Amino acid sequence: MSTLQSLLGIELPIIQAPMAGVQGSALALAVSNAGGLGSLPCAMLSLDAMRNELAKIKSHTTRPYNVNFFCHVPPTPSAERETVWRAALARYYQEFGLDMAAIPAGPGRTPFSSEFADALSEFRPTVVSFHFGLPSTELVARVRSWGSKIFCSATTVDEARWLETHGVDAIIAQGLEAGGHRGIFLSQDLTTQVGTFALVPQIVRAVKLPVIAAGGIADAKGVAAAMALGAAGVQIGTAYLLCPEAATSAVHRAALKSENARHTALTNVFTGRPSRIIVNRLVKELGPISAAAPAFPLATSAIAPLRAKAESQGSGDFSPLWSGQNASGCREIPAADLTRELAAGL
Ligand SMILES: Cc1cc2nc3c(=O)[nH]c(=O)nc-3n(C[C@H](O)[C@H](O)[C@H](O)COP(=O)(O)O)c2cc1C
């Protein structure tokens, strides 16, 4: 039994990665009930939506689960940057016959706050995990006060050491292969980012805490390899995206099943922050990294109408097709079966 299993009281050292925008309680429940640790991502949920999802989890399992939040500092909107961004997108609005004056605010992403903490305190999840660093010391202390373990992503050895001195219970070592947003928080310099195989053993040596490997792990052999490198567990996202319990859209599912899934890039064009996505038209034409994109998460608003229109025509050209570098583990099977298969080599 790994330190992670004894720390959390779970059967399998498999954490289903929280994936905002593509899953809710159904996936989390399936994985927790199969003996792993299911996760509920809250970055794109309102307080009421989070409460509803947590109530569903509570009524369908007594097993441990994880609730996940982003910890970015919301930016001050800049009219100047928004104008530059809209100018970059104008030709697509024209192509689709869309009106820029009708761009709705949001959908943004909300960081952890005292309001979320109030709502979360009724549920006391076994784990609360954070991405983009930690919230304030007071909020961390509040989460700890009701007994939740605190996990956070680190993308470098420096971030792992910082998290250890700031009192987390385990570190999620997010390698460069990982799908979704980079959890990078001490620097904005993407040249600091390294692959899972290089990152995990270096963090294991640098800290005393349990280390969870994330990024590019897609099958039982990958899980066993991460554990051989000293990981106490793994956090897997991309491989769960085709499970029926995930809310992955039709265009996203089609992209994951296609040859295109072999070509991913870190891009900021969908949200303003670098995230790993299957390369599509928008990434090719404006990215992968665009100086015109407003600060996270403000880039999203002007993309949303383009995405909706393209998706209504069956196209993923303007959708954030999140994926890690290894989509070969994506299977259209129940998440419980996938979880057990991932743990089969242990
Ligand atoms: C679609 C998608 C959405 C993600 N959203 C989040 C999130 O909301 N919070 C978070 O902490 N990590 C998020 N991640 C990153 C995962 O926690 C994890 O680092 C990653 O999935 C591991 O790499 P893999 O996708 O290769 O398995 C997301 C990943 C994906 C693929």
Short mmCIF file of C-alpha atoms and ligand atoms in Angstrom, two decimals:
data_model
loop_
_atom_site.label_atom_id
_atom_site.label_comp_id
_atom_site.label_asym_id
_atom_site.label_seq_id
_atom_site.Cartn_x
_atom_site.Cartn_y
_atom_site.Cartn_z
CA MET A 1 0.00 0.00 0.00
CA SER A 2 1.40 3.41 -0.98
CA THR A 3 1.53 6.37 1.41
CA LEU A 4 -1.27 7.93 -0.63
CA GLN A 5 -3.61 4.97 -0.03
CA SER A 6 -3.01 5.07 3.72
CA LEU A 7 -3.19 8.90 3.86
CA LEU A 8 -6.62 8.95 2.21
CA GLY A 9 -8.10 5.53 2.91
CA ILE A 10 -8.47 4.67 -0.77
CA GLU A 11 -7.95 1.23 -2.35
CA LEU A 12 -6.13 2.31 -5.51
CA PRO A 13 -3.48 5.08 -5.84
CA ILE A 14 -5.32 6.47 -8.87
CA ILE A 15 -6.64 10.04 -8.81
CA GLN A 16 -9.01 11.03 -11.61
CA ALA A 17 -7.75 14.49 -12.52
CA PRO A 18 -10.25 17.31 -11.97
CA MET A 19 -11.13 18.63 -15.45
CA ALA A 20 -13.16 21.85 -15.41
CA GLY A 21 -15.62 22.15 -18.28
CA VAL A 22 -15.68 18.47 -19.23
CA GLN A 23 -16.92 16.65 -16.14
CA GLY A 24 -18.98 16.88 -13.01
CA SER A 25 -20.05 14.60 -10.19
CA ALA A 26 -20.83 11.58 -12.41
CA LEU A 27 -17.18 10.91 -13.31
CA ALA A 28 -15.96 11.65 -9.79
CA LEU A 29 -18.50 9.25 -8.29
CA ALA A 30 -17.65 6.45 -10.70
CA VAL A 31 -13.94 6.65 -9.87
CA SER A 32 -14.38 7.00 -6.11
CA ASN A 33 -16.81 4.09 -6.02
CA ALA A 34 -14.28 1.99 -7.98
CA GLY A 35 -11.66 2.54 -5.24
CA GLY A 36 -9.72 5.47 -6.73
CA LEU A 37 -10.08 9.15 -5.85
CA GLY A 38 -12.68 10.94 -7.98
CA SER A 39 -12.40 14.71 -8.35
CA LEU A 40 -14.93 17.51 -8.77
CA PRO A 41 -13.48 20.57 -10.57
CA CYS A 42 -15.10 23.83 -9.38
CA ALA A 43 -13.28 26.51 -11.42
CA MET A 44 -16.26 26.92 -13.75
CA LEU A 45 -19.07 26.30 -11.24
CA SER A 46 -21.20 28.85 -9.41
CA LEU A 47 -21.62 28.37 -5.66
CA ASP A 48 -25.06 26.81 -6.18
CA ALA A 49 -23.82 24.51 -8.93
CA MET A 50 -20.97 23.36 -6.67
CA ARG A 51 -23.41 22.68 -3.82
CA ASN A 52 -25.66 20.65 -6.15
CA GLU A 53 -22.77 18.57 -7.44
CA LEU A 54 -21.43 17.96 -3.94
CA ALA A 55 -24.90 16.95 -2.73
CA LYS A 56 -25.05 14.37 -5.54
CA ILE A 57 -21.66 12.98 -4.55
CA LYS A 58 -22.64 12.85 -0.89
CA SER A 59 -25.86 10.98 -1.63
CA HIS A 60 -24.15 8.34 -3.80
CA THR A 61 -20.95 7.49 -1.98
CA THR A 62 -19.31 7.32 1.41
CA ARG A 63 -15.89 6.99 -0.21
CA PRO A 64 -13.21 9.72 -0.26
CA TYR A 65 -13.27 12.32 -3.05
CA ASN A 66 -11.40 15.46 -4.05
CA VAL A 67 -12.76 18.96 -4.72
CA ASN A 68 -10.56 21.17 -6.91
CA PHE A 69 -10.15 24.93 -7.34
CA PHE A 70 -8.07 27.38 -9.33
CA CYS A 71 -6.07 29.97 -7.36
CA HIS A 72 -5.36 32.70 -9.88
CA VAL A 73 -5.65 36.39 -9.02
CA PRO A 74 -8.46 37.75 -11.23
CA PRO A 75 -7.00 40.38 -13.58
CA THR A 76 -8.22 43.92 -13.97
CA PRO A 77 -9.88 43.99 -17.41
CA SER A 78 -8.02 46.17 -19.90
CA ALA A 79 -10.15 47.84 -22.61
CA GLU A 80 -7.01 48.30 -24.70
CA ARG A 81 -6.09 44.60 -24.66
CA GLU A 82 -9.69 43.58 -25.32
CA THR A 83 -9.70 45.84 -28.42
CA VAL A 84 -6.50 44.25 -29.74
CA TRP A 85 -7.94 40.77 -29.09
CA ARG A 86 -11.21 41.54 -30.82
CA ALA A 87 -9.31 42.94 -33.80
CA ALA A 88 -7.41 39.64 -34.05
CA LEU A 89 -10.73 37.74 -34.00
CA ALA A 90 -12.69 40.10 -36.30
CA ARG A 91 -12.18 38.04 -39.46
CA TYR A 92 -13.72 34.97 -37.80
CA TYR A 93 -16.73 36.96 -36.62
CA GLN A 94 -17.15 38.14 -40.18
CA GLU A 95 -16.82 34.62 -41.57
CA PHE A 96 -19.57 33.34 -39.26
CA GLY A 97 -21.75 36.45 -39.53
CA LEU A 98 -21.48 37.06 -35.78
CA ASP A 99 -21.80 40.40 -33.99
CA MET A 100 -18.98 41.47 -31.67
CA ALA A 101 -21.31 43.86 -29.87
CA ALA A 102 -23.22 40.83 -28.61
CA ILE A 103 -20.28 39.13 -26.85
CA PRO A 104 -21.58 38.04 -23.43
CA ALA A 105 -19.45 38.46 -20.30
CA GLY A 106 -17.81 35.21 -19.23
CA PRO A 107 -17.86 32.28 -19.07
CA GLY A 108 -14.90 32.95 -16.84
CA ARG A 109 -13.19 30.94 -14.20
CA THR A 110 -13.50 31.80 -10.52
CA PRO A 111 -10.71 31.32 -8.00
CA PHE A 112 -11.23 29.77 -4.53
CA SER A 113 -12.67 32.30 -2.07
CA SER A 114 -14.18 32.55 1.41
CA GLU A 115 -17.64 32.05 -0.16
CA PHE A 116 -16.53 28.74 -1.69
CA ALA A 117 -14.93 27.81 1.65
CA ASP A 118 -18.23 28.49 3.47
CA ALA A 119 -20.12 26.22 1.09
CA LEU A 120 -17.41 23.55 1.15
CA SER A 121 -17.32 23.40 4.95
CA GLU A 122 -20.71 21.63 4.92
CA PHE A 123 -19.19 18.77 2.93
CA ARG A 124 -15.66 18.38 4.32
CA PRO A 125 -14.21 16.44 1.39
CA THR A 126 -11.25 14.15 2.08
CA VAL A 127 -9.06 16.18 -0.27
CA VAL A 128 -9.16 19.76 -1.55
CA SER A 129 -6.71 20.32 -4.39
CA PHE A 130 -5.51 23.57 -5.94
CA HIS A 131 -4.09 24.57 -9.33
CA PHE A 132 -2.01 27.77 -9.93
CA GLY A 133 -0.64 27.82 -6.37
CA LEU A 134 -2.46 28.13 -3.05
CA PRO A 135 -5.11 30.54 -1.74
CA SER A 136 -4.31 32.85 1.21
CA THR A 137 -2.86 31.37 4.43
CA GLU A 138 -6.23 32.05 6.15
CA LEU A 139 -8.15 30.07 3.53
CA VAL A 140 -5.64 27.19 3.63
CA ALA A 141 -6.02 27.12 7.44
CA ARG A 142 -9.82 27.06 7.12
CA VAL A 143 -9.76 24.10 4.76
CA ARG A 144 -7.38 22.29 7.09
CA SER A 145 -9.56 23.11 10.14
CA TRP A 146 -12.33 20.78 9.00
CA GLY A 147 -9.91 17.94 8.28
CA SER A 148 -9.47 18.03 4.48
CA LYS A 149 -6.03 17.13 3.14
CA ILE A 150 -4.56 19.80 0.87
CA PHE A 151 -2.96 18.91 -2.46
CA CYS A 152 -1.52 21.28 -5.07
CA SER A 153 0.06 21.02 -8.51
CA ALA A 154 3.78 21.81 -8.92
CA THR A 155 5.43 22.09 -12.33
CA THR A 156 9.01 22.62 -11.11
CA VAL A 157 11.20 21.55 -8.17
CA ASP A 158 11.07 25.17 -6.89
CA GLU A 159 7.25 25.09 -6.83
CA ALA A 160 7.29 21.74 -4.99
CA ARG A 161 9.65 23.11 -2.33
CA TRP A 162 7.50 26.25 -1.99
CA LEU A 163 4.38 24.12 -1.50
CA GLU A 164 6.11 22.00 1.13
CA THR A 165 7.01 25.08 3.17
CA HIS A 166 3.42 26.36 2.78
CA GLY A 167 1.92 23.26 4.38
CA VAL A 168 0.38 21.02 1.71
CA ASP A 169 -0.12 17.29 2.37
CA ALA A 170 0.89 16.03 -1.08
CA ILE A 171 2.34 17.43 -4.27
CA ILE A 172 0.96 16.77 -7.74
CA ALA A 173 4.00 16.80 -10.04
CA GLN A 174 2.51 18.02 -13.32
CA GLY A 175 4.80 17.12 -16.20
CA LEU A 176 4.83 18.99 -19.49
CA GLU A 177 2.88 16.22 -21.25
CA ALA A 178 -0.24 16.95 -19.17
CA GLY A 179 -3.52 18.03 -20.74
CA GLY A 180 -5.28 21.22 -19.63
CA HIS A 181 -3.74 24.28 -18.01
CA ARG A 182 -0.18 24.30 -16.74
CA GLY A 183 -0.34 24.71 -12.97
CA ILE A 184 2.76 26.98 -13.15
CA PHE A 185 2.61 29.69 -10.48
CA LEU A 186 6.05 30.90 -9.35
CA SER A 187 7.10 32.00 -12.82
CA GLN A 188 5.55 32.67 -16.20
CA ASP A 189 8.58 31.26 -18.02
CA LEU A 190 7.50 28.17 -19.97
CA THR A 191 11.14 27.12 -20.50
CA THR A 192 11.11 26.03 -16.82
CA GLN A 193 8.59 23.29 -17.64
CA VAL A 194 9.84 19.67 -17.86
CA GLY A 195 8.40 16.26 -18.68
CA THR A 196 6.90 13.88 -16.12
CA PHE A 197 9.80 11.40 -16.26
CA ALA A 198 12.28 14.18 -15.45
CA LEU A 199 10.08 16.02 -12.92
CA VAL A 200 8.82 13.23 -10.66
CA PRO A 201 12.18 11.81 -9.44
CA GLN A 202 13.60 15.31 -8.91
CA ILE A 203 10.60 16.37 -6.79
CA VAL A 204 10.67 13.03 -4.91
CA ARG A 205 14.29 13.80 -3.94
CA ALA A 206 13.60 17.44 -3.07
CA VAL A 207 10.62 17.06 -0.69
CA LYS A 208 9.47 14.70 2.07
CA LEU A 209 5.80 14.73 1.07
CA PRO A 210 4.01 12.12 -1.06
CA VAL A 211 4.36 12.98 -4.75
CA ILE A 212 1.61 12.26 -7.29
CA ALA A 213 2.71 11.95 -10.90
CA ALA A 214 0.56 13.66 -13.57
CA GLY A 215 0.99 14.04 -17.31
CA GLY A 216 1.10 11.50 -20.13
CA ILE A 217 0.13 8.50 -18.00
CA ALA A 218 -2.38 6.50 -20.01
CA ASP A 219 -2.20 2.80 -19.11
CA ALA A 220 -1.22 0.30 -16.42
CA LYS A 221 2.43 0.27 -17.54
CA GLY A 222 2.59 4.07 -17.30
CA VAL A 223 1.12 3.91 -13.79
CA ALA A 224 3.68 1.28 -12.74
CA ALA A 225 6.51 3.36 -14.29
CA ALA A 226 5.44 6.46 -12.32
CA MET A 227 5.37 4.43 -9.10
CA ALA A 228 8.84 3.01 -9.93
CA LEU A 229 10.10 6.61 -10.12
CA GLY A 230 8.99 7.14 -6.53
CA ALA A 231 5.46 8.48 -7.01
CA ALA A 232 2.96 7.60 -4.27
CA GLY A 233 0.12 7.77 -6.79
CA VAL A 234 -0.89 9.12 -10.18
CA GLN A 235 -3.34 11.76 -11.38
CA ILE A 236 -4.80 10.96 -14.78
CA GLY A 237 -7.01 13.22 -16.87
CA THR A 238 -6.92 12.68 -20.62
CA ALA A 239 -7.51 8.91 -20.46
CA TYR A 240 -10.93 9.52 -18.81
CA LEU A 241 -12.20 11.94 -21.48
CA LEU A 242 -14.04 9.33 -23.57
CA CYS A 243 -15.70 7.59 -20.60
CA PRO A 244 -19.51 7.85 -20.77
CA GLU A 245 -19.54 9.63 -17.38
CA ALA A 246 -17.46 12.54 -18.75
CA ALA A 247 -19.30 15.51 -20.30
CA THR A 248 -16.76 15.79 -23.15
CA SER A 249 -18.46 17.36 -26.22
CA ALA A 250 -18.97 15.51 -29.50
CA VAL A 251 -16.31 17.52 -31.38
CA HIS A 252 -13.84 17.01 -28.53
CA ARG A 253 -14.51 13.25 -28.47
CA ALA A 254 -14.05 13.05 -32.24
CA ALA A 255 -10.71 14.91 -32.02
CA LEU A 256 -9.44 12.63 -29.24
CA LYS A 257 -10.28 9.57 -31.37
CA SER A 258 -8.57 11.00 -34.48
CA GLU A 259 -4.94 11.04 -35.61
CA ASN A 260 -4.95 14.79 -34.80
CA ALA A 261 -4.72 13.92 -31.11
CA ARG A 262 -1.02 13.16 -31.63
CA HIS A 263 -0.39 16.87 -32.24
CA THR A 264 -0.92 18.97 -29.14
CA ALA A 265 0.54 22.34 -28.14
CA LEU A 266 0.63 24.71 -25.21
CA THR A 267 -1.56 27.62 -26.20
CA ASN A 268 -2.99 30.70 -24.49
CA VAL A 269 -5.57 31.55 -27.16
CA PHE A 270 -8.56 29.98 -25.40
CA THR A 271 -8.23 31.42 -21.90
CA GLY A 272 -5.14 33.65 -21.71
CA ARG A 273 -3.08 31.05 -19.84
CA PRO A 274 -1.03 28.24 -21.37
CA SER A 275 -2.89 24.95 -21.60
CA ARG A 276 -2.29 21.80 -23.63
CA ILE A 277 -4.76 21.37 -26.44
CA ILE A 278 -5.05 19.39 -29.70
CA VAL A 279 -3.88 21.78 -32.40
CA ASN A 280 -6.84 23.13 -34.38
CA ARG A 281 -7.51 26.05 -36.71
CA LEU A 282 -7.53 28.79 -34.04
CA VAL A 283 -4.27 27.53 -32.48
CA LYS A 284 -2.62 27.31 -35.92
CA GLU A 285 -3.75 30.74 -37.08
CA LEU A 286 -3.44 32.85 -33.89
CA GLY A 287 -1.14 30.84 -31.66
CA PRO A 288 0.07 28.77 -30.14
CA ILE A 289 1.06 31.70 -27.90
CA SER A 290 -0.53 35.03 -28.83
CA ALA A 291 0.59 38.35 -27.36
CA ALA A 292 -2.90 39.67 -28.20
CA ALA A 293 -4.74 37.32 -25.81
CA PRO A 294 -6.08 39.09 -22.69
CA ALA A 295 -5.00 37.90 -19.23
CA PHE A 296 -6.51 34.66 -17.88
CA PRO A 297 -9.40 34.02 -17.93
CA LEU A 298 -10.55 37.03 -19.98
CA ALA A 299 -9.56 35.64 -23.41
CA THR A 300 -12.47 33.18 -23.16
CA SER A 301 -15.37 35.63 -23.62
CA ALA A 302 -14.68 36.61 -27.22
CA ILE A 303 -13.93 33.00 -28.21
CA ALA A 304 -17.20 31.63 -26.81
CA PRO A 305 -19.55 32.77 -29.65
CA LEU A 306 -17.11 31.45 -32.29
CA ARG A 307 -16.90 28.14 -30.48
CA ALA A 308 -20.68 27.83 -30.16
CA LYS A 309 -21.25 28.65 -33.83
CA ALA A 310 -18.53 26.29 -35.09
CA GLU A 311 -19.70 23.46 -32.81
CA SER A 312 -23.28 23.91 -34.06
CA GLN A 313 -21.86 23.13 -37.51
CA GLY A 314 -20.00 20.08 -36.17
CA SER A 315 -16.59 21.80 -36.20
CA GLY A 316 -14.02 21.90 -33.37
CA ASP A 317 -11.97 24.64 -35.09
CA PHE A 318 -12.65 27.12 -32.26
CA SER A 319 -13.04 24.71 -29.32
CA PRO A 320 -10.47 24.13 -26.60
CA LEU A 321 -9.76 20.47 -27.42
CA TRP A 322 -7.90 19.77 -24.19
CA SER A 323 -5.65 16.74 -24.26
CA GLY A 324 -2.33 15.60 -22.91
CA GLN A 325 0.40 14.35 -25.23
CA ASN A 326 -0.72 10.76 -24.76
CA ALA A 327 -4.35 10.26 -25.79
CA SER A 328 -3.68 6.59 -26.57
CA GLY A 329 -5.30 5.56 -23.28
CA CYS A 330 -8.68 7.18 -24.06
CA ARG A 331 -11.30 4.44 -24.07
CA GLU A 332 -15.08 4.48 -24.36
CA ILE A 333 -15.53 2.31 -21.30
CA PRO A 334 -17.05 2.99 -17.89
CA ALA A 335 -14.72 5.00 -15.67
CA ALA A 336 -14.81 2.28 -13.00
CA ASP A 337 -13.42 -0.26 -15.49
CA LEU A 338 -10.76 2.19 -16.68
CA THR A 339 -9.72 2.90 -13.08
CA ARG A 340 -9.31 -0.81 -12.31
CA GLU A 341 -7.41 -1.39 -15.58
CA LEU A 342 -5.02 1.49 -14.79
CA ALA A 343 -4.24 -0.09 -11.42
CA ALA A 344 -3.88 -3.61 -12.80
CA GLY A 345 -0.07 -3.57 -12.94
CA LEU A 346 0.42 -2.68 -9.27
C1 LIG B 1 -9.70 18.55 -20.09
C2 LIG B 1 -8.78 18.86 -18.94
C3 LIG B 1 -9.17 19.80 -18.00
C4 LIG B 1 -8.37 20.05 -16.86
N1 LIG B 1 -8.83 20.90 -15.90
C5 LIG B 1 -8.16 20.96 -14.71
C6 LIG B 1 -8.77 21.61 -13.58
O1 LIG B 1 -9.88 22.13 -13.64
N2 LIG B 1 -8.06 21.63 -12.43
C7 LIG B 1 -6.82 21.03 -12.30
O2 LIG B 1 -6.24 21.08 -11.22
N3 LIG B 1 -6.24 20.41 -13.36
C8 LIG B 1 -6.89 20.34 -14.55
N4 LIG B 1 -6.33 19.64 -15.59
C9 LIG B 1 -4.97 19.09 -15.47
C10 LIG B 1 -4.99 17.76 -14.71
O3 LIG B 1 -5.11 18.00 -13.32
C11 LIG B 1 -3.72 16.92 -14.90
O4 LIG B 1 -2.57 17.68 -14.61
C12 LIG B 1 -3.58 16.33 -16.29
O5 LIG B 1 -4.81 15.87 -16.78
C13 LIG B 1 -2.61 15.14 -16.29
O6 LIG B 1 -2.17 14.82 -17.57
P1 LIG B 1 -2.96 13.85 -18.59
O7 LIG B 1 -4.08 14.67 -19.09
O8 LIG B 1 -1.91 13.57 -19.61
O9 LIG B 1 -3.41 12.64 -17.83
C14 LIG B 1 -7.11 19.39 -16.73
C15 LIG B 1 -6.71 18.47 -17.72
C16 LIG B 1 -7.52 18.19 -18.80
C17 LIG B 1 -7.09 17.15 -19.81
#
